[in-house]
């Protein structure tokens, strides 16, 4: 699985968009970008994933650059409950059981 | 569906004791895996299984054994607990062949070895 680089921490004001970047410059053509989050030492929770195109679901949007070397997770209207550690993972699609979690980005949403 | 269920939620062991952490899933997932998470760090893969009867080592397998006799269950055994094994343990499961192979995680077992 490709290595990812994320900022250690970020702050965001409640109600504003939170934009979390991830660099994955060594990504291979068959590797997907997955995002998970972990709230206060609970089990990680899946957010979204994508291969080439931008993706959106009820939780977030994922923007992947054209060269696929970086991506941004967007939480459109952050709430206090979005305070968590966010993990960007790059892996082939059939390897979910071997996901490599880095240290992630600690997002703090402030009132 | 209960999802991924881990038991116990908390455990304190003495050095040298053995125990088994239980993990069960009711989603008929092929993949199951165990991670440990030390304070302030990301998850590290201990062992994983691609199906009943098949297991393999992850990044940090020493001191742990696993077996997969059924699709539903994937227990993790600590053979002789050491203080370095104090951690939070997460079990995860997922499909392998479908496009959306997100991993589902249990709520964790918090283990302290004294």
PDB file of C-alpha atoms in Angstrom:
ATOM      1  CA  UNK A   1       0.000   0.000   0.000  1.00  0.00           C
ATOM      2  CA  UNK A   2       1.170   3.536  -0.828  1.00  0.00           C
ATOM      3  CA  UNK A   3       2.386   5.807   1.966  1.00  0.00           C
ATOM      4  CA  UNK A   4       0.340   8.855   2.881  1.00  0.00           C
ATOM      5  CA  UNK A   5       1.259  12.159   4.514  1.00  0.00           C
ATOM      6  CA  UNK A   6      -1.234  14.186   6.539  1.00  0.00           C
ATOM      7  CA  UNK A   7      -0.876  17.248   8.775  1.00  0.00           C
ATOM      8  CA  UNK A   8      -0.735  16.361  12.442  1.00  0.00           C
ATOM      9  CA  UNK A   9      -3.561  18.658  13.491  1.00  0.00           C
ATOM     10  CA  UNK A  10      -6.082  21.197  12.200  1.00  0.00           C
ATOM     11  CA  UNK A  11      -8.720  23.457  13.689  1.00  0.00           C
ATOM     12  CA  UNK A  12     -12.035  24.428  12.165  1.00  0.00           C
ATOM     13  CA  UNK A  13     -14.832  26.737  13.279  1.00  0.00           C
ATOM     14  CA  UNK A  14     -18.214  25.132  13.848  1.00  0.00           C
ATOM     15  CA  UNK A  15     -20.448  25.484  10.813  1.00  0.00           C
ATOM     16  CA  UNK A  16     -17.577  26.100   8.426  1.00  0.00           C
ATOM     17  CA  UNK A  17     -16.145  23.645   5.932  1.00  0.00           C
ATOM     18  CA  UNK A  18     -13.248  21.500   7.106  1.00  0.00           C
ATOM     19  CA  UNK A  19     -10.728  20.657   4.391  1.00  0.00           C
ATOM     20  CA  UNK A  20      -8.329  17.854   5.298  1.00  0.00           C
ATOM     21  CA  UNK A  21      -5.432  17.281   2.877  1.00  0.00           C
ATOM     22  CA  UNK A  22      -3.579  14.060   2.165  1.00  0.00           C
ATOM     23  CA  UNK A  23      -0.507  13.507   0.008  1.00  0.00           C
ATOM     24  CA  UNK A  24      -0.015  10.113  -1.642  1.00  0.00           C
ATOM     25  CA  UNK A  25       2.560  10.774  -4.353  1.00  0.00           C
ATOM     26  CA  UNK A  26       3.482   7.079  -4.799  1.00  0.00           C
ATOM     27  CA  UNK A  27      -0.069   5.871  -5.394  1.00  0.00           C
ATOM     28  CA  UNK A  28      -0.439   3.100  -7.961  1.00  0.00           C
ATOM     29  CA  UNK A  29      -3.037   2.984 -10.710  1.00  0.00           C
ATOM     30  CA  UNK A  30      -5.158   0.332  -8.969  1.00  0.00           C
ATOM     31  CA  UNK A  31      -5.061   1.898  -5.499  1.00  0.00           C
ATOM     32  CA  UNK A  32      -8.049   3.668  -4.008  1.00  0.00           C
ATOM     33  CA  UNK A  33      -8.061   6.539  -1.527  1.00  0.00           C
ATOM     34  CA  UNK A  34     -10.063   5.744   1.627  1.00  0.00           C
ATOM     35  CA  UNK A  35     -10.883   7.996   4.557  1.00  0.00           C
ATOM     36  CA  UNK A  36     -11.765   6.845   8.054  1.00  0.00           C
ATOM     37  CA  UNK A  37     -12.207   8.723  11.284  1.00  0.00           C
ATOM     38  CA  UNK A  38     -11.855   7.756  14.913  1.00  0.00           C
ATOM     39  CA  UNK A  39     -13.834   9.608  17.526  1.00  0.00           C
ATOM     40  CA  UNK A  40     -12.409   9.550  21.030  1.00  0.00           C
ATOM     41  CA  UNK A  41     -10.782   6.084  20.904  1.00  0.00           C
ATOM     42  CA  UNK A  42     -13.854   4.376  19.460  1.00  0.00           C
ATOM     43  CA  UNK A  43     -13.399   1.999  16.555  1.00  0.00           C
ATOM     44  CA  UNK A  44     -12.534   3.719  13.266  1.00  0.00           C
ATOM     45  CA  UNK A  45     -15.504   4.604  11.070  1.00  0.00           C
ATOM     46  CA  UNK A  46     -15.530   4.565   7.281  1.00  0.00           C
ATOM     47  CA  UNK A  47     -16.260   7.932   5.646  1.00  0.00           C
ATOM     48  CA  UNK A  48     -15.716   7.761   1.896  1.00  0.00           C
ATOM     49  CA  UNK A  49     -13.466   6.383  -0.804  1.00  0.00           C
ATOM     50  CA  UNK A  50     -12.588   7.049  -4.445  1.00  0.00           C
ATOM     51  CA  UNK A  51     -10.336   6.056  -7.324  1.00  0.00           C
ATOM     52  CA  UNK A  52     -10.133   8.957  -9.788  1.00  0.00           C
ATOM     53  CA  UNK A  53     -13.358  10.918  -9.732  1.00  0.00           C
ATOM     54  CA  UNK A  54     -14.554  13.192  -6.983  1.00  0.00           C
ATOM     55  CA  UNK A  55     -17.039  11.511  -4.671  1.00  0.00           C
ATOM     56  CA  UNK A  56     -19.757  12.767  -2.348  1.00  0.00           C
ATOM     57  CA  UNK A  57     -21.936  11.040   0.205  1.00  0.00           C
ATOM     58  CA  UNK A  58     -24.034  12.113   3.167  1.00  0.00           C
ATOM     59  CA  UNK A  59     -20.979  12.589   5.349  1.00  0.00           C
ATOM     60  CA  UNK A  60     -18.356  14.230   3.165  1.00  0.00           C
ATOM     61  CA  UNK A  61     -16.859  14.960  -0.243  1.00  0.00           C
ATOM     62  CA  UNK A  62     -13.589  13.618  -1.580  1.00  0.00           C
ATOM     63  CA  UNK A  63     -11.599  15.618  -4.106  1.00  0.00           C
ATOM     64  CA  UNK A  64      -8.771  13.750  -5.867  1.00  0.00           C
ATOM     65  CA  UNK A  65      -6.301  15.684  -8.017  1.00  0.00           C
ATOM     66  CA  UNK A  66      -5.999  14.758 -11.670  1.00  0.00           C
ATOM     67  CA  UNK A  67      -2.564  13.197 -11.161  1.00  0.00           C
ATOM     68  CA  UNK A  68      -3.964  11.353  -8.091  1.00  0.00           C
ATOM     69  CA  UNK A  69      -0.983  12.345  -5.978  1.00  0.00           C
ATOM     70  CA  UNK A  70      -3.088  14.142  -3.404  1.00  0.00           C
ATOM     71  CA  UNK A  71      -6.637  14.400  -2.165  1.00  0.00           C
ATOM     72  CA  UNK A  72      -8.808  16.495   0.136  1.00  0.00           C
ATOM     73  CA  UNK A  73     -11.606  15.360   2.409  1.00  0.00           C
ATOM     74  CA  UNK A  74     -14.253  18.037   2.833  1.00  0.00           C
ATOM     75  CA  UNK A  75     -16.731  18.138   5.698  1.00  0.00           C
ATOM     76  CA  UNK A  76     -19.078  20.824   4.389  1.00  0.00           C
ATOM     77  CA  UNK A  77     -20.533  22.080   7.684  1.00  0.00           C
ATOM     78  CA  UNK A  78     -18.384  20.870  10.548  1.00  0.00           C
ATOM     79  CA  UNK A  79     -20.008  20.280  13.923  1.00  0.00           C
ATOM     80  CA  UNK A  80     -18.483  19.690  17.337  1.00  0.00           C
ATOM     81  CA  UNK A  81     -19.197  15.975  16.880  1.00  0.00           C
ATOM     82  CA  UNK A  82     -16.813  15.932  13.906  1.00  0.00           C
ATOM     83  CA  UNK A  83     -13.864  16.417  16.273  1.00  0.00           C
ATOM     84  CA  UNK A  84     -11.839  13.250  15.648  1.00  0.00           C
ATOM     85  CA  UNK A  85      -8.679  11.788  14.162  1.00  0.00           C
ATOM     86  CA  UNK A  86      -9.018  11.438  10.383  1.00  0.00           C
ATOM     87  CA  UNK A  87      -7.027   8.776   8.551  1.00  0.00           C
ATOM     88  CA  UNK A  88      -6.226   8.808   4.856  1.00  0.00           C
ATOM     89  CA  UNK A  89      -5.441   5.323   3.541  1.00  0.00           C
ATOM     90  CA  UNK A  90      -4.357   4.270   0.085  1.00  0.00           C
ATOM     91  CA  UNK A  91      -4.787   0.631  -0.878  1.00  0.00           C
ATOM     92  CA  UNK A  92      -5.991  -1.783  -3.498  1.00  0.00           C
ATOM     93  CA  UNK A  93      -9.713  -2.388  -3.316  1.00  0.00           C
ATOM     94  CA  UNK A  94      -9.580  -6.005  -2.196  1.00  0.00           C
ATOM     95  CA  UNK A  95      -7.186  -5.444   0.685  1.00  0.00           C
ATOM     96  CA  UNK A  96      -9.422  -3.833   3.284  1.00  0.00           C
ATOM     97  CA  UNK A  97      -8.234  -6.223   5.958  1.00  0.00           C
ATOM     98  CA  UNK A  98      -4.659  -5.016   5.609  1.00  0.00           C
ATOM     99  CA  UNK A  99      -5.238  -1.273   5.696  1.00  0.00           C
ATOM    100  CA  UNK A 100      -2.201   0.681   6.860  1.00  0.00           C
ATOM    101  CA  UNK A 101      -3.160   3.461   9.246  1.00  0.00           C
ATOM    102  CA  UNK A 102      -0.714   6.294   9.746  1.00  0.00           C
ATOM    103  CA  UNK A 103      -0.994   8.814  12.555  1.00  0.00           C
ATOM    104  CA  UNK A 104      -3.810  10.756  10.878  1.00  0.00           C
ATOM    105  CA  UNK A 105      -4.937  14.359  11.344  1.00  0.00           C
ATOM    106  CA  UNK A 106      -6.525  15.437  14.594  1.00  0.00           C
ATOM    107  CA  UNK A 107      -9.364  17.778  13.628  1.00  0.00           C
ATOM    108  CA  UNK A 108     -10.689  19.997  16.392  1.00  0.00           C
ATOM    109  CA  UNK A 109     -13.951  21.773  15.659  1.00  0.00           C
ATOM    110  CA  UNK A 110     -14.319  24.864  17.850  1.00  0.00           C
ATOM    111  CA  UNK A 111     -17.517  26.718  18.759  1.00  0.00           C
TER     112      UNK A 111
ATOM    113  CA  UNK B   1     -27.080  -6.885  12.348  1.00  0.00           C
ATOM    114  CA  UNK B   2     -24.836  -6.445  15.346  1.00  0.00           C
ATOM    115  CA  UNK B   3     -21.822  -5.697  13.128  1.00  0.00           C
ATOM    116  CA  UNK B   4     -18.452  -6.474  14.725  1.00  0.00           C
ATOM    117  CA  UNK B   5     -18.638  -7.433  18.390  1.00  0.00           C
ATOM    118  CA  UNK B   6     -15.590  -7.547  20.647  1.00  0.00           C
ATOM    119  CA  UNK B   7     -15.429  -8.972  24.149  1.00  0.00           C
ATOM    120  CA  UNK B   8     -14.393  -8.095  26.754  1.00  0.00           C
ATOM    121  CA  UNK B   9     -14.403  -4.277  26.593  1.00  0.00           C
ATOM    122  CA  UNK B  10     -11.844  -3.963  29.389  1.00  0.00           C
ATOM    123  CA  UNK B  11      -9.309  -6.411  30.814  1.00  0.00           C
ATOM    124  CA  UNK B  12      -6.452  -6.276  33.306  1.00  0.00           C
ATOM    125  CA  UNK B  13      -3.895  -9.064  33.203  1.00  0.00           C
ATOM    126  CA  UNK B  14      -0.835  -9.893  35.221  1.00  0.00           C
ATOM    127  CA  UNK B  15       2.448 -10.385  33.411  1.00  0.00           C
ATOM    128  CA  UNK B  16       2.691 -13.962  32.165  1.00  0.00           C
ATOM    129  CA  UNK B  17      -1.033 -14.655  32.097  1.00  0.00           C
ATOM    130  CA  UNK B  18      -2.725 -15.761  28.916  1.00  0.00           C
ATOM    131  CA  UNK B  19      -6.104 -14.768  27.558  1.00  0.00           C
ATOM    132  CA  UNK B  20      -8.231 -14.690  24.439  1.00  0.00           C
ATOM    133  CA  UNK B  21      -9.843 -11.596  22.974  1.00  0.00           C
ATOM    134  CA  UNK B  22     -13.034 -12.482  21.177  1.00  0.00           C
ATOM    135  CA  UNK B  23     -14.252 -11.010  17.888  1.00  0.00           C
ATOM    136  CA  UNK B  24     -17.427 -11.972  16.050  1.00  0.00           C
ATOM    137  CA  UNK B  25     -19.143 -10.538  12.979  1.00  0.00           C
ATOM    138  CA  UNK B  26     -22.552 -11.318  11.515  1.00  0.00           C
ATOM    139  CA  UNK B  27     -22.084  -9.792   8.055  1.00  0.00           C
ATOM    140  CA  UNK B  28     -20.611 -12.907   6.365  1.00  0.00           C
ATOM    141  CA  UNK B  29     -17.369 -11.038   5.680  1.00  0.00           C
ATOM    142  CA  UNK B  30     -14.396 -12.987   4.360  1.00  0.00           C
ATOM    143  CA  UNK B  31     -11.717 -10.671   5.718  1.00  0.00           C
ATOM    144  CA  UNK B  32     -11.116 -10.263   9.418  1.00  0.00           C
ATOM    145  CA  UNK B  33      -8.170  -8.607  11.106  1.00  0.00           C
ATOM    146  CA  UNK B  34      -6.766  -7.494  14.434  1.00  0.00           C
ATOM    147  CA  UNK B  35      -5.080  -4.156  15.120  1.00  0.00           C
ATOM    148  CA  UNK B  36      -3.526  -2.636  18.197  1.00  0.00           C
ATOM    149  CA  UNK B  37      -3.437   1.052  18.971  1.00  0.00           C
ATOM    150  CA  UNK B  38      -1.011   2.495  21.471  1.00  0.00           C
ATOM    151  CA  UNK B  39      -1.688   5.908  23.044  1.00  0.00           C
ATOM    152  CA  UNK B  40      -1.472   8.769  20.541  1.00  0.00           C
ATOM    153  CA  UNK B  41      -0.616   6.492  17.650  1.00  0.00           C
ATOM    154  CA  UNK B  42      -2.319   4.978  14.633  1.00  0.00           C
ATOM    155  CA  UNK B  43      -3.449   1.384  14.289  1.00  0.00           C
ATOM    156  CA  UNK B  44      -0.944  -1.375  13.610  1.00  0.00           C
ATOM    157  CA  UNK B  45      -1.958  -4.674  12.023  1.00  0.00           C
ATOM    158  CA  UNK B  46      -1.311  -7.795  14.145  1.00  0.00           C
ATOM    159  CA  UNK B  47      -2.852 -10.683  12.207  1.00  0.00           C
ATOM    160  CA  UNK B  48      -5.452 -11.049   9.502  1.00  0.00           C
ATOM    161  CA  UNK B  49      -7.515 -13.739   7.804  1.00  0.00           C
ATOM    162  CA  UNK B  50      -8.902 -13.934   4.268  1.00  0.00           C
ATOM    163  CA  UNK B  51     -11.326 -16.729   5.113  1.00  0.00           C
ATOM    164  CA  UNK B  52     -12.016 -19.666   7.397  1.00  0.00           C
ATOM    165  CA  UNK B  53      -8.888 -21.761   7.890  1.00  0.00           C
ATOM    166  CA  UNK B  54      -6.533 -19.099   6.507  1.00  0.00           C
ATOM    167  CA  UNK B  55      -4.530 -16.644   8.608  1.00  0.00           C
ATOM    168  CA  UNK B  56      -1.420 -14.542   8.083  1.00  0.00           C
ATOM    169  CA  UNK B  57       0.828 -12.192  10.002  1.00  0.00           C
ATOM    170  CA  UNK B  58       0.617  -8.441   9.923  1.00  0.00           C
ATOM    171  CA  UNK B  59       3.092  -5.799  11.032  1.00  0.00           C
ATOM    172  CA  UNK B  60       3.385  -6.717  14.742  1.00  0.00           C
ATOM    173  CA  UNK B  61       2.497 -10.431  15.214  1.00  0.00           C
ATOM    174  CA  UNK B  62       4.940 -11.436  17.957  1.00  0.00           C
ATOM    175  CA  UNK B  63       3.281 -12.592  21.163  1.00  0.00           C
ATOM    176  CA  UNK B  64      -0.099 -13.199  19.525  1.00  0.00           C
ATOM    177  CA  UNK B  65      -1.809 -16.207  17.948  1.00  0.00           C
ATOM    178  CA  UNK B  66      -4.966 -16.374  15.876  1.00  0.00           C
ATOM    179  CA  UNK B  67      -7.165 -19.034  14.313  1.00  0.00           C
ATOM    180  CA  UNK B  68     -10.206 -18.858  12.033  1.00  0.00           C
ATOM    181  CA  UNK B  69     -12.338 -21.980  12.342  1.00  0.00           C
ATOM    182  CA  UNK B  70     -15.547 -20.229  11.241  1.00  0.00           C
ATOM    183  CA  UNK B  71     -16.377 -17.249   9.034  1.00  0.00           C
ATOM    184  CA  UNK B  72     -17.940 -15.438  11.983  1.00  0.00           C
ATOM    185  CA  UNK B  73     -15.224 -15.671  14.649  1.00  0.00           C
ATOM    186  CA  UNK B  74     -11.596 -14.548  14.799  1.00  0.00           C
ATOM    187  CA  UNK B  75     -10.161 -14.813  18.328  1.00  0.00           C
ATOM    188  CA  UNK B  76      -6.806 -13.285  19.283  1.00  0.00           C
ATOM    189  CA  UNK B  77      -4.738 -15.126  21.879  1.00  0.00           C
ATOM    190  CA  UNK B  78      -2.100 -13.589  24.067  1.00  0.00           C
ATOM    191  CA  UNK B  79       0.203 -16.427  25.020  1.00  0.00           C
ATOM    192  CA  UNK B  80       2.130 -14.817  27.910  1.00  0.00           C
ATOM    193  CA  UNK B  81       1.070 -11.230  28.514  1.00  0.00           C
ATOM    194  CA  UNK B  82       3.746  -8.552  28.808  1.00  0.00           C
ATOM    195  CA  UNK B  83       3.423  -4.875  29.836  1.00  0.00           C
ATOM    196  CA  UNK B  84       4.367  -3.934  26.249  1.00  0.00           C
ATOM    197  CA  UNK B  85       1.070  -5.456  25.151  1.00  0.00           C
ATOM    198  CA  UNK B  86      -0.902  -2.850  27.074  1.00  0.00           C
ATOM    199  CA  UNK B  87      -2.950  -1.297  24.307  1.00  0.00           C
ATOM    200  CA  UNK B  88      -6.382  -0.963  22.757  1.00  0.00           C
ATOM    201  CA  UNK B  89      -7.189  -3.822  20.414  1.00  0.00           C
ATOM    202  CA  UNK B  90      -9.551  -3.449  17.468  1.00  0.00           C
ATOM    203  CA  UNK B  91     -11.050  -6.171  15.338  1.00  0.00           C
ATOM    204  CA  UNK B  92     -12.225  -5.376  11.803  1.00  0.00           C
ATOM    205  CA  UNK B  93     -14.037  -7.229   9.037  1.00  0.00           C
ATOM    206  CA  UNK B  94     -14.787  -6.604   5.368  1.00  0.00           C
ATOM    207  CA  UNK B  95     -15.802  -8.182   2.090  1.00  0.00           C
ATOM    208  CA  UNK B  96     -13.075  -8.938  -0.424  1.00  0.00           C
ATOM    209  CA  UNK B  97     -14.667  -9.099  -3.818  1.00  0.00           C
ATOM    210  CA  UNK B  98     -17.162  -6.265  -3.893  1.00  0.00           C
ATOM    211  CA  UNK B  99     -16.154  -2.814  -5.104  1.00  0.00           C
ATOM    212  CA  UNK B 100     -16.866  -1.107  -1.820  1.00  0.00           C
ATOM    213  CA  UNK B 101     -14.690  -3.004   0.590  1.00  0.00           C
ATOM    214  CA  UNK B 102     -14.861  -0.713   3.564  1.00  0.00           C
ATOM    215  CA  UNK B 103     -13.716  -2.207   6.840  1.00  0.00           C
ATOM    216  CA  UNK B 104     -16.088  -2.328   9.793  1.00  0.00           C
ATOM    217  CA  UNK B 105     -14.481  -2.027  13.209  1.00  0.00           C
ATOM    218  CA  UNK B 106     -15.506  -3.193  16.631  1.00  0.00           C
ATOM    219  CA  UNK B 107     -15.503  -0.862  19.624  1.00  0.00           C
ATOM    220  CA  UNK B 108     -12.226  -2.147  20.978  1.00  0.00           C
ATOM    221  CA  UNK B 109     -10.839  -4.058  23.947  1.00  0.00           C
ATOM    222  CA  UNK B 110      -8.775  -2.004  26.358  1.00  0.00           C
ATOM    223  CA  UNK B 111      -6.079  -4.257  27.804  1.00  0.00           C
ATOM    224  CA  UNK B 112      -3.750  -3.382  30.664  1.00  0.00           C
ATOM    225  CA  UNK B 113      -0.914  -5.722  31.611  1.00  0.00           C
ATOM    226  CA  UNK B 114       0.577  -5.092  35.025  1.00  0.00           C
TER     227      UNK B 114
END
